[in-house]
Tab-separated table of C-alpha atoms in Angstrom:
chain	number	residue	atom	x	y	z
A	1	MET	CA	17.955	-9.543	-7.719
A	2	LYS	CA	17.148	-12.345	-5.791
A	3	ILE	CA	16.287	-12.217	-2.412
A	4	THR	CA	16.170	-15.548	0.005
A	5	LEU	CA	12.993	-16.078	2.414
A	6	LYS	CA	13.280	-18.436	5.268
A	7	LYS	CA	10.006	-20.455	5.783
A	8	MET	CA	9.130	-19.645	9.271
A	9	GLY	CA	5.479	-21.214	9.533
A	10	MET	CA	4.060	-24.404	7.996
A	11	ASP	CA	3.431	-25.426	4.363
A	12	PHE	CA	-0.182	-24.500	2.947
A	13	ILE	CA	-2.128	-27.504	2.532
A	14	THR	CA	-4.547	-26.622	-0.337
A	15	GLU	CA	-2.453	-24.834	-3.941
A	16	ASN	CA	-5.085	-22.089	-3.606
A	17	VAL	CA	-4.169	-19.738	-1.207
A	18	SER	CA	-1.042	-18.286	-2.349
A	19	ASP	CA	1.818	-18.900	-4.220
A	20	VAL	CA	3.591	-18.184	-1.682
A	21	GLY	CA	3.033	-21.743	-0.425
A	22	ASN	CA	3.810	-20.969	3.646
A	23	TYR	CA	1.870	-18.995	5.615
A	24	ARG	CA	4.749	-17.413	6.973
A	25	VAL	CA	8.208	-16.159	5.421
A	26	ARG	CA	11.189	-14.736	6.598
A	27	ALA	CA	13.486	-11.859	5.578
A	28	GLU	CA	16.162	-9.717	5.771
A	29	PHE	CA	16.795	-6.616	4.577
A	30	THR	CA	18.271	-3.161	4.743
A	31	ASP	CA	15.827	0.057	3.261
A	32	LYS	CA	16.635	2.505	1.960
A	33	ASP	CA	17.253	4.816	4.886
A	34	GLY	CA	20.339	2.344	5.758
A	35	ILE	CA	17.601	0.999	8.492
A	36	GLU	CA	18.499	-3.005	9.172
A	37	VAL	CA	15.117	-4.624	8.802
A	38	VAL	CA	13.684	-8.292	10.191
A	39	ALA	CA	10.985	-8.853	8.544
A	40	ASP	CA	7.911	-11.526	8.586
A	41	PHE	CA	5.370	-11.783	6.005
A	42	GLY	CA	1.952	-12.949	6.009
A	43	ARG	CA	-1.657	-12.719	4.970
A	44	TYR	CA	-4.640	-11.035	5.991
A	45	ASP	CA	-8.052	-10.061	4.798
A	46	ARG	CA	-8.502	-6.193	5.055
A	47	MET	CA	-11.345	-5.085	6.310
A	48	GLU	CA	-12.793	-1.645	6.007
A	49	VAL	CA	-15.822	0.045	7.320
A	50	TYR	CA	-18.929	0.833	5.241
A	51	GLN	CA	-22.135	2.892	5.641
A	52	LYS	CA	-25.137	0.626	5.677
A	53	LYS	CA	-28.564	2.295	3.821
A	54	ASN	CA	-30.396	2.317	7.089
A	55	GLY	CA	-27.890	4.256	8.499
A	56	LYS	CA	-25.777	2.022	10.696
A	57	THR	CA	-22.318	0.714	9.846
A	58	GLY	CA	-20.629	-2.471	9.026
A	59	CYS	CA	-17.312	-4.305	7.958
A	60	ARG	CA	-16.808	-6.062	5.142
A	61	ILE	CA	-13.646	-7.534	3.539
A	62	ALA	CA	-11.770	-4.717	1.049
A	63	GLN	CA	-8.320	-6.913	0.212
A	64	LYS	CA	-8.299	-11.115	0.482
A	65	ASN	CA	-4.914	-12.163	1.048
A	66	ALA	CA	-3.353	-8.784	2.101
A	67	LEU	CA	0.205	-8.825	2.998
A	68	HIS	CA	0.753	-8.888	6.665
A	69	VAL	CA	4.008	-6.797	7.619
A	70	ASP	CA	5.618	-7.843	11.302
A	71	GLY	CA	9.222	-5.838	10.719
A	72	THR	CA	11.494	-5.368	13.008
A	73	TYR	CA	14.373	-2.586	13.430
A	74	ARG	CA	17.066	-1.451	16.240
A	75	ASP	CA	16.925	2.473	16.845
A	76	GLU	CA	19.516	4.728	17.760
A	77	GLU	CA	19.846	3.038	21.230
A	78	GLY	CA	19.167	-0.277	20.264
A	79	THR	CA	16.242	-0.858	21.260
A	80	GLY	CA	13.830	-3.002	19.086
A	81	ARG	CA	11.340	-0.979	17.068
A	82	ASP	CA	7.852	-2.016	14.888
A	83	TYR	CA	9.130	-1.249	11.217
A	84	ALA	CA	5.741	-1.595	9.891
A	85	TYR	CA	4.485	1.089	12.409
A	86	ARG	CA	7.562	3.588	11.525
A	87	ILE	CA	6.890	3.276	7.289
A	88	ARG	CA	3.421	3.746	7.988
A	89	GLU	CA	4.087	6.771	9.840
A	90	ASN	CA	5.811	8.258	6.912
A	91	GLY	CA	2.479	7.907	4.557
A	92	PHE	CA	3.409	4.264	3.152
A	93	ASP	CA	0.490	2.571	1.289
A	94	PHE	CA	0.099	-0.799	2.199
A	95	THR	CA	-3.253	-1.554	0.580
A	96	LYS	CA	-1.224	-2.036	-2.736
A	97	TYR	CA	0.285	-5.221	-1.803
A	98	ASP	CA	-0.726	-8.927	-1.050
A	99	PHE	CA	0.302	-11.739	-0.066
A	100	THR	CA	2.037	-13.195	-2.814
A	101	ILE	CA	5.516	-13.523	-3.944
A	102	SER	CA	5.098	-10.360	-6.948
A	103	GLY	CA	3.428	-8.523	-3.622
A	104	ILE	CA	6.197	-9.290	-1.774
A	105	LEU	CA	8.989	-8.420	-4.441
A	106	ALA	CA	7.250	-5.523	-4.574
A	107	PHE	CA	6.743	-4.852	-1.177
A	108	LEU	CA	10.867	-5.031	-0.877
A	109	SER	CA	11.686	-2.980	-4.117
A	110	ASP	CA	9.603	-0.700	-2.988
A	111	VAL	CA	10.980	0.011	0.619
A	112	THR	CA	14.746	-0.929	-0.420
A	113	GLY	CA	15.408	1.186	-3.800
A	114	GLU	CA	16.432	-2.700	-5.200
A	115	ASN	CA	14.922	-4.490	-7.867
A	116	TYR	CA	14.205	-7.370	-6.598
A	117	THR	CA	12.667	-9.913	-9.563
A	118	GLU	CA	13.463	-13.234	-7.904
A	119	ILE	CA	12.757	-15.539	-4.530
A	120	GLU	CA	14.364	-18.630	-3.122
A	121	PHE	CA	12.709	-20.446	-0.769
A	122	CYS	CA	14.616	-22.065	2.342
A	123	ASN	CA	13.773	-23.959	5.799
């Protein structure tokens, strides 16, 4: 199944950032619960806190090029809500997705119950 993503950001200058080719892409979809969502996908380096040998804590990159989801939906009263917060509160694990075509397809397939296999990009 194909989904269309709109390029909302700048195209990558180098090829080695991600195969997505743009810093921010947008999709509209309906999730498994029937919620209509508009989501922007981007990238970030997910950090984690760790214990140093001297007993102090530090931060290090746990996942390079992690998938960032900035999605909104409307609740019963029509108020815009944060979709990523909603599914995270229900135990959704974002750490298994990265900002690649396959990562975005996997995320969309998991939250919608559809089998997305292809992305079409538009401007």
